[in-house]
Tab-separated table of C-alpha atoms in Angstrom:
chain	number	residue	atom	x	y	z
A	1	UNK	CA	86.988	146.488	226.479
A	2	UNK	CA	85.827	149.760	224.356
A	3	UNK	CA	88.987	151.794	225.164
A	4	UNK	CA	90.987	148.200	224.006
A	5	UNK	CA	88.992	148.146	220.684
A	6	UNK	CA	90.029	152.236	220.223
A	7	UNK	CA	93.247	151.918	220.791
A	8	UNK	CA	93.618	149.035	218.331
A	9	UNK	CA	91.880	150.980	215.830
A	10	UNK	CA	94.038	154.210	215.955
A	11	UNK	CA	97.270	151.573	215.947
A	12	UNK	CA	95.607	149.846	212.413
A	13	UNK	CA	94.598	153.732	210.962
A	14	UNK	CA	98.700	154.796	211.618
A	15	UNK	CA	99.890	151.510	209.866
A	16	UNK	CA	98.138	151.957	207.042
A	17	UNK	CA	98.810	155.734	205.979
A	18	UNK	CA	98.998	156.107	202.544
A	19	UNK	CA	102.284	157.839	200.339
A	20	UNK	CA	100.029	160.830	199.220
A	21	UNK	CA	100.261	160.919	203.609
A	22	UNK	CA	103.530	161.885	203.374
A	23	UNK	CA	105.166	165.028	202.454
A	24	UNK	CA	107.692	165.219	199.313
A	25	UNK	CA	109.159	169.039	199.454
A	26	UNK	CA	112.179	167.839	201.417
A	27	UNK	CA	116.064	169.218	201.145
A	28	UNK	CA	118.580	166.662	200.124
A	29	UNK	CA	120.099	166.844	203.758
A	30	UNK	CA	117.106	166.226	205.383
A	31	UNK	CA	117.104	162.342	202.960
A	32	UNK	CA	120.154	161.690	203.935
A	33	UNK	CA	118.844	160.652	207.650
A	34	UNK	CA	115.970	158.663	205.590
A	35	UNK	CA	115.884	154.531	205.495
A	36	UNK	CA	115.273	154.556	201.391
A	37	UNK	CA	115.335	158.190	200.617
A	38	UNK	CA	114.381	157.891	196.950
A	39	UNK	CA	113.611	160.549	194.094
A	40	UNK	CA	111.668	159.299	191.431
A	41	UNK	CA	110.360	160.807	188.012
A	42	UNK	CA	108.119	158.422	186.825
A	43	UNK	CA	104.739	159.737	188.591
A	44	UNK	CA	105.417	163.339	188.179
A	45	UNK	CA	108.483	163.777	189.892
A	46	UNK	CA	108.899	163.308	194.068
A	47	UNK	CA	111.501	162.948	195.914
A	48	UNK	CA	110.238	160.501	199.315
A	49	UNK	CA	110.644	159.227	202.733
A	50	UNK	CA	110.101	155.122	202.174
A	51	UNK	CA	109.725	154.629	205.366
A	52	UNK	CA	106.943	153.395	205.637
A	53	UNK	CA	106.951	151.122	202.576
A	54	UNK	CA	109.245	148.727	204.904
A	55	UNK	CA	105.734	148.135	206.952
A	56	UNK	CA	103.991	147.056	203.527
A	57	UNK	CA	102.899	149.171	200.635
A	58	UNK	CA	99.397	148.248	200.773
A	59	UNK	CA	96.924	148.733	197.898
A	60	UNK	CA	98.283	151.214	194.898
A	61	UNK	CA	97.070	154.478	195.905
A	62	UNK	CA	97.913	156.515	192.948
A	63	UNK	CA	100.537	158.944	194.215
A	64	UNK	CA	104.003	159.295	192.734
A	65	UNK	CA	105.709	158.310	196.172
A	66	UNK	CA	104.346	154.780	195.911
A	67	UNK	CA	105.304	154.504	192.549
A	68	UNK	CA	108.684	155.727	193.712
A	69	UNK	CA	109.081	153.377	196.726
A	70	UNK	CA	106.958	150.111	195.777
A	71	UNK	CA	108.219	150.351	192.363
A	72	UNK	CA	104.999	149.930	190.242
A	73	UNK	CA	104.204	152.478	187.290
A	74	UNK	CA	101.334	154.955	187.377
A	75	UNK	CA	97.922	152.891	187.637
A	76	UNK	CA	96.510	153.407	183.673
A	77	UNK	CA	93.138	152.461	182.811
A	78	UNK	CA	92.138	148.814	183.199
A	79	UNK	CA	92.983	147.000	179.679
A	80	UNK	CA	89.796	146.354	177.941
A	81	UNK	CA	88.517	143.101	177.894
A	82	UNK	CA	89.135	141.283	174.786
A	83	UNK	CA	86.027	140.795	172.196
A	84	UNK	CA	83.800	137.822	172.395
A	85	UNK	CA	85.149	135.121	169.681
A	86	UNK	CA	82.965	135.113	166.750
A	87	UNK	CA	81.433	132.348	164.840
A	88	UNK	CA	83.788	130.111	163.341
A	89	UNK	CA	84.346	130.642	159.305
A	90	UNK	CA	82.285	128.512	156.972
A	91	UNK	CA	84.297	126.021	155.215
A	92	UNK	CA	85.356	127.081	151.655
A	93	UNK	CA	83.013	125.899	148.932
A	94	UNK	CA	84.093	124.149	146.462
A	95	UNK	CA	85.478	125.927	143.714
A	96	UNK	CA	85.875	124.592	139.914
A	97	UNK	CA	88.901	127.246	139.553
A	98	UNK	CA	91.343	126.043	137.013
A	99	UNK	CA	88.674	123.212	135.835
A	100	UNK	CA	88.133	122.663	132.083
A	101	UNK	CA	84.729	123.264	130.376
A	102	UNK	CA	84.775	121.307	127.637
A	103	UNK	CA	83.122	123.333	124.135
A	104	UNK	CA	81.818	121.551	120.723
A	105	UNK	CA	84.942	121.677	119.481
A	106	UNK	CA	86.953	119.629	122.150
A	107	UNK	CA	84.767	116.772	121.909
A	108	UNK	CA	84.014	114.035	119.105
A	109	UNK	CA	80.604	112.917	117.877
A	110	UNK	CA	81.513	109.118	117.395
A	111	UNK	CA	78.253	108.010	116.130
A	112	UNK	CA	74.584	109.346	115.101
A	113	UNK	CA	71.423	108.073	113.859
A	114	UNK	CA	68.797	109.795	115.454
A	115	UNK	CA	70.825	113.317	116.059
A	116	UNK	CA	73.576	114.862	117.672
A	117	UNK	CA	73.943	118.235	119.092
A	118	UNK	CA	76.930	119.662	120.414
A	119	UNK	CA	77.013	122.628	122.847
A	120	UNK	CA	79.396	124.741	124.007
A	121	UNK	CA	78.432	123.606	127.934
A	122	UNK	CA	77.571	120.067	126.607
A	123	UNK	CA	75.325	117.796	124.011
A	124	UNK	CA	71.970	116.580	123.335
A	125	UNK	CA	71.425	112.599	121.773
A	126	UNK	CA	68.245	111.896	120.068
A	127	UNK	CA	67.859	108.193	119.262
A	128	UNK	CA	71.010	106.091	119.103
A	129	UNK	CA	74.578	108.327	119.116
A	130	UNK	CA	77.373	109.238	121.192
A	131	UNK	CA	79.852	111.726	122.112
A	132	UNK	CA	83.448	111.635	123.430
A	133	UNK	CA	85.970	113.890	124.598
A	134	UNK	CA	88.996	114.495	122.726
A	135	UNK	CA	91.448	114.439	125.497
A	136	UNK	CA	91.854	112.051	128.046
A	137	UNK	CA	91.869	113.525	131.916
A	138	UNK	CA	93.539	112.609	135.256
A	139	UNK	CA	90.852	112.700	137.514
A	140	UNK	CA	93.111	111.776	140.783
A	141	UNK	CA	91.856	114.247	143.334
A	142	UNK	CA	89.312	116.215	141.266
A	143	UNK	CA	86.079	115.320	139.510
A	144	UNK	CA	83.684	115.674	136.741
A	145	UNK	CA	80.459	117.836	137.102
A	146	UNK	CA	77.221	118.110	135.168
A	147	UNK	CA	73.356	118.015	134.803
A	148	UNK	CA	71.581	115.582	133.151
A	149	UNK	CA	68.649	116.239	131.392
A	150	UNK	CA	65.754	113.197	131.307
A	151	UNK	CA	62.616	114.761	131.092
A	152	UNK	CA	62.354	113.444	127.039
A	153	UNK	CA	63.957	110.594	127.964
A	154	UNK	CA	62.088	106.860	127.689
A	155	UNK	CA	62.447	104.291	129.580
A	156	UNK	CA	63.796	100.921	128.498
A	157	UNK	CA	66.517	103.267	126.576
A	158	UNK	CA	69.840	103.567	128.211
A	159	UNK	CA	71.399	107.116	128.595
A	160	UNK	CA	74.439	107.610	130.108
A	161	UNK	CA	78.047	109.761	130.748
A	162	UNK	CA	81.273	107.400	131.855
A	163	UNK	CA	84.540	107.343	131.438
A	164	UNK	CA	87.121	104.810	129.669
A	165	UNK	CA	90.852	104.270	129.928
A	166	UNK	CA	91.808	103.565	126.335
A	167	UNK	CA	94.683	101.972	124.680
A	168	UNK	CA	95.910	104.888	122.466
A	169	UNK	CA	95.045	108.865	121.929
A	170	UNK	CA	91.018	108.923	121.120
A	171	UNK	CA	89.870	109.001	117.692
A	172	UNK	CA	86.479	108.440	117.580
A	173	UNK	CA	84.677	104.947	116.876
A	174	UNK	CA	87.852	103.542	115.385
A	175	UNK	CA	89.424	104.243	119.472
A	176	UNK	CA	86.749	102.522	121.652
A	177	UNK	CA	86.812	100.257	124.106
A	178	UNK	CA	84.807	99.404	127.034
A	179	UNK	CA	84.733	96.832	129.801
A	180	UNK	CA	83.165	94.219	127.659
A	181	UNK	CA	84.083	95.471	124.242
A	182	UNK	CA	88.118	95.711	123.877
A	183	UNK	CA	88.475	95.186	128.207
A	184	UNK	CA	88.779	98.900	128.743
A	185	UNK	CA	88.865	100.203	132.520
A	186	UNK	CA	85.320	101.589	132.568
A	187	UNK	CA	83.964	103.473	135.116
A	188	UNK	CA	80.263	104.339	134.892
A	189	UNK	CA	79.080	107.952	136.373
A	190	UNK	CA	75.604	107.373	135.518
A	191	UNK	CA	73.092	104.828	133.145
A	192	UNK	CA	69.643	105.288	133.370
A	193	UNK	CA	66.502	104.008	132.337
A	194	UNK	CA	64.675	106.811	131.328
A	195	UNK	CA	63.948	108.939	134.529
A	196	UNK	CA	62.625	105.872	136.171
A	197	UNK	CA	66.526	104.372	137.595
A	198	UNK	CA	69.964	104.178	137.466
A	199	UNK	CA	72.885	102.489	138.112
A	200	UNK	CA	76.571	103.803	138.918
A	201	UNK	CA	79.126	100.796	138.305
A	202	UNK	CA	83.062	100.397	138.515
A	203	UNK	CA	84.880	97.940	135.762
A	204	UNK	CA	88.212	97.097	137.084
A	205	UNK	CA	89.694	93.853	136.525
A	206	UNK	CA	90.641	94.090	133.252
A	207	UNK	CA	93.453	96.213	134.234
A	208	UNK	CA	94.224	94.483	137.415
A	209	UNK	CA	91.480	95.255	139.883
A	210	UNK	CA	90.040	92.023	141.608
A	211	UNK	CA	86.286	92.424	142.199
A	212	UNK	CA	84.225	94.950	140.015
A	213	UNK	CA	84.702	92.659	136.756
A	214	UNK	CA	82.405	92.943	133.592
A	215	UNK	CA	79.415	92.291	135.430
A	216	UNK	CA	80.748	95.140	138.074
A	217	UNK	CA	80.543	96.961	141.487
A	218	UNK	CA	77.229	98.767	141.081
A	219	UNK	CA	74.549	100.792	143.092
A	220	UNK	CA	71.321	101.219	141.679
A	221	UNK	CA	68.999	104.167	142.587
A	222	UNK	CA	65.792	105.915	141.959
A	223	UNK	CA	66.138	108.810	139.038
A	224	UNK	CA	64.237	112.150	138.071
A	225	UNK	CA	63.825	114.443	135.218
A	226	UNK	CA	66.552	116.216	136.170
A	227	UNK	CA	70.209	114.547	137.697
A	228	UNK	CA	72.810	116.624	139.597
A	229	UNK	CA	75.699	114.194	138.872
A	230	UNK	CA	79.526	114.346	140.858
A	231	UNK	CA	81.896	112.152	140.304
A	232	UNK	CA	85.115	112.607	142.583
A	233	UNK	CA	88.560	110.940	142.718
A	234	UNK	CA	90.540	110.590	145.327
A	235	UNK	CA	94.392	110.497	145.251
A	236	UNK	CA	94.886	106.694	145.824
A	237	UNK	CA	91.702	106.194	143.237
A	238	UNK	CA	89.076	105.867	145.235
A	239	UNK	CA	85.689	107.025	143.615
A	240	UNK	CA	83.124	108.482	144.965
A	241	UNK	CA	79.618	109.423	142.867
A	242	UNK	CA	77.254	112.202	144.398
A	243	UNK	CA	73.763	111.493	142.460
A	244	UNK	CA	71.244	114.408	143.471
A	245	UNK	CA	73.197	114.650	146.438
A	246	UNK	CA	73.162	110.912	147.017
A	247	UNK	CA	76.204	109.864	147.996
A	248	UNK	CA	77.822	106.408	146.283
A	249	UNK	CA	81.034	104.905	147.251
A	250	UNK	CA	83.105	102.051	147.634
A	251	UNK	CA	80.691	101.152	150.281
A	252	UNK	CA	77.331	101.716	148.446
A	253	UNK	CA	78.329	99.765	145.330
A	254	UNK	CA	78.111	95.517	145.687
A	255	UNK	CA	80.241	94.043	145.527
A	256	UNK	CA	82.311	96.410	147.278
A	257	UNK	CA	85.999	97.416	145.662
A	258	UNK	CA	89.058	96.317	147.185
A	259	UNK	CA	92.295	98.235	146.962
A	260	UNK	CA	93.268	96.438	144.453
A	261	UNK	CA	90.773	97.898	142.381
A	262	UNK	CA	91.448	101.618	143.764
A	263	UNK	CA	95.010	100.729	142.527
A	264	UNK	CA	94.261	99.740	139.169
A	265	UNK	CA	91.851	103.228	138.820
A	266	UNK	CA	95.115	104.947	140.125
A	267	UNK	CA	97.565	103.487	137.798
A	268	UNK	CA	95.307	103.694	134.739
A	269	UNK	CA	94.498	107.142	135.563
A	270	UNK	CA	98.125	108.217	135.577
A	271	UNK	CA	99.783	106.334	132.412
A	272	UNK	CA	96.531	106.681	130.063
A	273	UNK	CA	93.795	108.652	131.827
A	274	UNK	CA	90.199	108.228	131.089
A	275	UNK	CA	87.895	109.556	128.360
A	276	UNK	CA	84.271	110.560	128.618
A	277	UNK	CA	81.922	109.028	126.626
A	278	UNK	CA	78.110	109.469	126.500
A	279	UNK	CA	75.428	107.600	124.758
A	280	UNK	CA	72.226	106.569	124.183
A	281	UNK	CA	71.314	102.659	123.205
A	282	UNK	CA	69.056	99.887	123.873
A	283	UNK	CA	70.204	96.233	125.328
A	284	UNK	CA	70.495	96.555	129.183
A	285	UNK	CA	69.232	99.296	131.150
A	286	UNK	CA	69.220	99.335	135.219
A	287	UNK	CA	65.633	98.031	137.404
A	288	UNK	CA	64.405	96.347	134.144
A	289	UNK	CA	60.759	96.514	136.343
A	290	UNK	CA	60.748	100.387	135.376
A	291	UNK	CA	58.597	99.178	131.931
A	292	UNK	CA	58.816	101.512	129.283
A	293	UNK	CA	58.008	101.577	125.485
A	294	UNK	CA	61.743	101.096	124.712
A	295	UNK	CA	61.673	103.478	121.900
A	296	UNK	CA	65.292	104.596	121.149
A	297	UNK	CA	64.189	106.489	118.187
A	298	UNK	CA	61.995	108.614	120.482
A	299	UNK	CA	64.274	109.108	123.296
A	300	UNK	CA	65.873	112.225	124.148
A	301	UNK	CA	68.996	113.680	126.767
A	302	UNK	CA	70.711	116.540	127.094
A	303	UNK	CA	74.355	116.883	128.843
A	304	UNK	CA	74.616	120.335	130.128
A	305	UNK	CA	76.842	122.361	132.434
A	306	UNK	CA	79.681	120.108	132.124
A	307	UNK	CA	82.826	120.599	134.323
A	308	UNK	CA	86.380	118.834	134.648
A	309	UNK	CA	88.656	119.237	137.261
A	310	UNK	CA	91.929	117.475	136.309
A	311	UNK	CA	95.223	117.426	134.240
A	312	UNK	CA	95.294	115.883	130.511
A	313	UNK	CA	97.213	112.882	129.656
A	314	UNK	CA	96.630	112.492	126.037
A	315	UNK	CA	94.486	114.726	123.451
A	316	UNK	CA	94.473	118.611	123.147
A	317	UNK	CA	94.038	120.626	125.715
A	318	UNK	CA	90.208	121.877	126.387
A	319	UNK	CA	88.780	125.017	127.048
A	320	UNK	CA	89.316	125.999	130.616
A	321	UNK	CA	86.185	127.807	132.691
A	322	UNK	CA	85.674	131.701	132.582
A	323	UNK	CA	85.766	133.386	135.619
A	324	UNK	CA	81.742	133.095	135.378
A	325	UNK	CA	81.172	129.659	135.225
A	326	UNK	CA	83.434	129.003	137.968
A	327	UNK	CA	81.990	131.343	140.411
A	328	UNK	CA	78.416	129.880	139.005
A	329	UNK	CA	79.879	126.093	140.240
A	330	UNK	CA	81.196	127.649	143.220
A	331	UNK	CA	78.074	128.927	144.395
A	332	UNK	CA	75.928	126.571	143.670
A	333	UNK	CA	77.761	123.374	143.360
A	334	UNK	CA	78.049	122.876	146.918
């Protein structure tokens, strides 16, 4: 049995010679009585006996003679393995590039008794007055920005920044409309009642919605000192309000819009676009519970850091961002 496990060894060693094994300085007449007399180049240069390829070539050994009779290059360096993936890229933030800040001079003050102050990133209303915009914006897939001062404000006072869809170019008092005064689409960003609530409403069906009517589609929520307030657009008119990062849409507001009313927004939008107005009055104010002294007179808000991302309809154009503010909104704005 030992001298049957020897010779079966010696048999495996002299199948499995290697090409380095055999010897390449050969004359051209001694190939010619060769099976695959080859001469190659691509390992160095070899001219070899293939012989024994035709029993299998085995694992690549290196030489040039089994490059030159399996057919396989010269064994290079393993490839290296490919770097780990990395963490995927935040999403973009969003950016108010091309948006309009609006200055003192592209807006209107429509009415004062107590004191208006325009800014050139917004306005402050003392006691009863209000401020519009000159030109009238397409909101459809953008948005207006801005913070809302209410630490003077009182409660039982209404302050507020909407916008209206009004019948002609504006012009001041002698241009307004509303929802109940002159049935005006009217879509309210933000009323409060002091820093104690507020309310974000649509007014639709005077220009063809079907449920936000005078009374309207409204949310009402807690409020601060200071309001972080977002209004967005979609493309088909869908609104969507981010309050201190509270998030009111169709769903949040009761009743709820339809299409319909997303429709109407859309269409009014595109043939007359929508003015901002901001104000400060007595009469109604949201979560009448807050209490209050009710002293207009008194009362005091500030609109600052104002920002408008759409096209103009109607009116001049306003003053577009500076490469400062945007990167300010784009940083922080998020």
């Amino acid at each position: 049995m030992a001298l049957r496990k020897l010779a079966m060894l010696l048999c495996l060693a002299m199948s499995t010679v290697s090409a380095a094994d055999v010897n390449t300085n050969v004359t051209a007449k001694a190939q010619s009585s060769w099976p695959w007399p080859k001469h190659c180049s691509a390992r160095g240069s070899c001219t070899c006996n293939c012989d024994w390829a035709s029993r299998g070539c085995g694992n690549d050994d290196g030489s040039c003679c089994w490059g030159c009779c399996c057919g396989g290059p010269s064994p290079g360096p393993a490839p290296p393995s490919p770097p780990p993936p990395g963490p995927s890229p935040s999403p973009p933030s969003p950016s108010a590039r091309g948006a309009y800040c609006p200055q003192k001079n592209d807006l209107i003050i429509d009415y004062s008794s107590g004191g208006v102050s325009l800014n050139n990133d917004g306005w402050g209303i003392k006691g009863s007055g209000r401020v519009s915009s000159k030109a009238a914006f397409n909101l459809l897939g953008g948005f207006i920005e801005f913070d809302m001062d209410l630490s003077a404000a009182h409660s039982g006072v209404n302050q507020n920044l909407y916008v209206v869809s009004l019948n002609r170019p504006n012009c001041g008092s002698g241009c307004y409309c509303d929802a109940p005064n002159g049935g005006c689409m009217e879509l309210d960003f933000i009323e409060s009642n002091g820093h104690c609530a507020y309310a974000t409403t649509w007014h639709t069906t005077m220009v063809g919605g079907q449920n936000c009517n005078v009374g309207g589609c409204q949310h009402v929520g807690g409020a601060s000192g200071q309001m972080h307030v977002k209004a967005t657009f979609s493309e088909d008119g869908w609104m969507t309000v981010f309050v201190n990062g509270q998030k009111v849409d169709a769903g949040a507001v009761n009743p709820h819009p339809s299409a319909q009313d997303a429709s109407a927004v859309k269409a009014r939008m595109q043939s007359h676009g929508v003015v901002i107005e901001s104000s400060q009055w007595t009469g109604w104010v949201p979560q009448g519970s807050c209490g209050g002294d009710y002293n207009l007179g008194a009362s005091y808000f500030a609109i600052k850091n104002l920002h408008v991302k759409g096209s103009v309809v109607n009116g001049p154009q306003p003053s577009k961002c500076s490469w400062g503010n945007e990167t300010k909104t784009a940083i922080t704005l998020v």
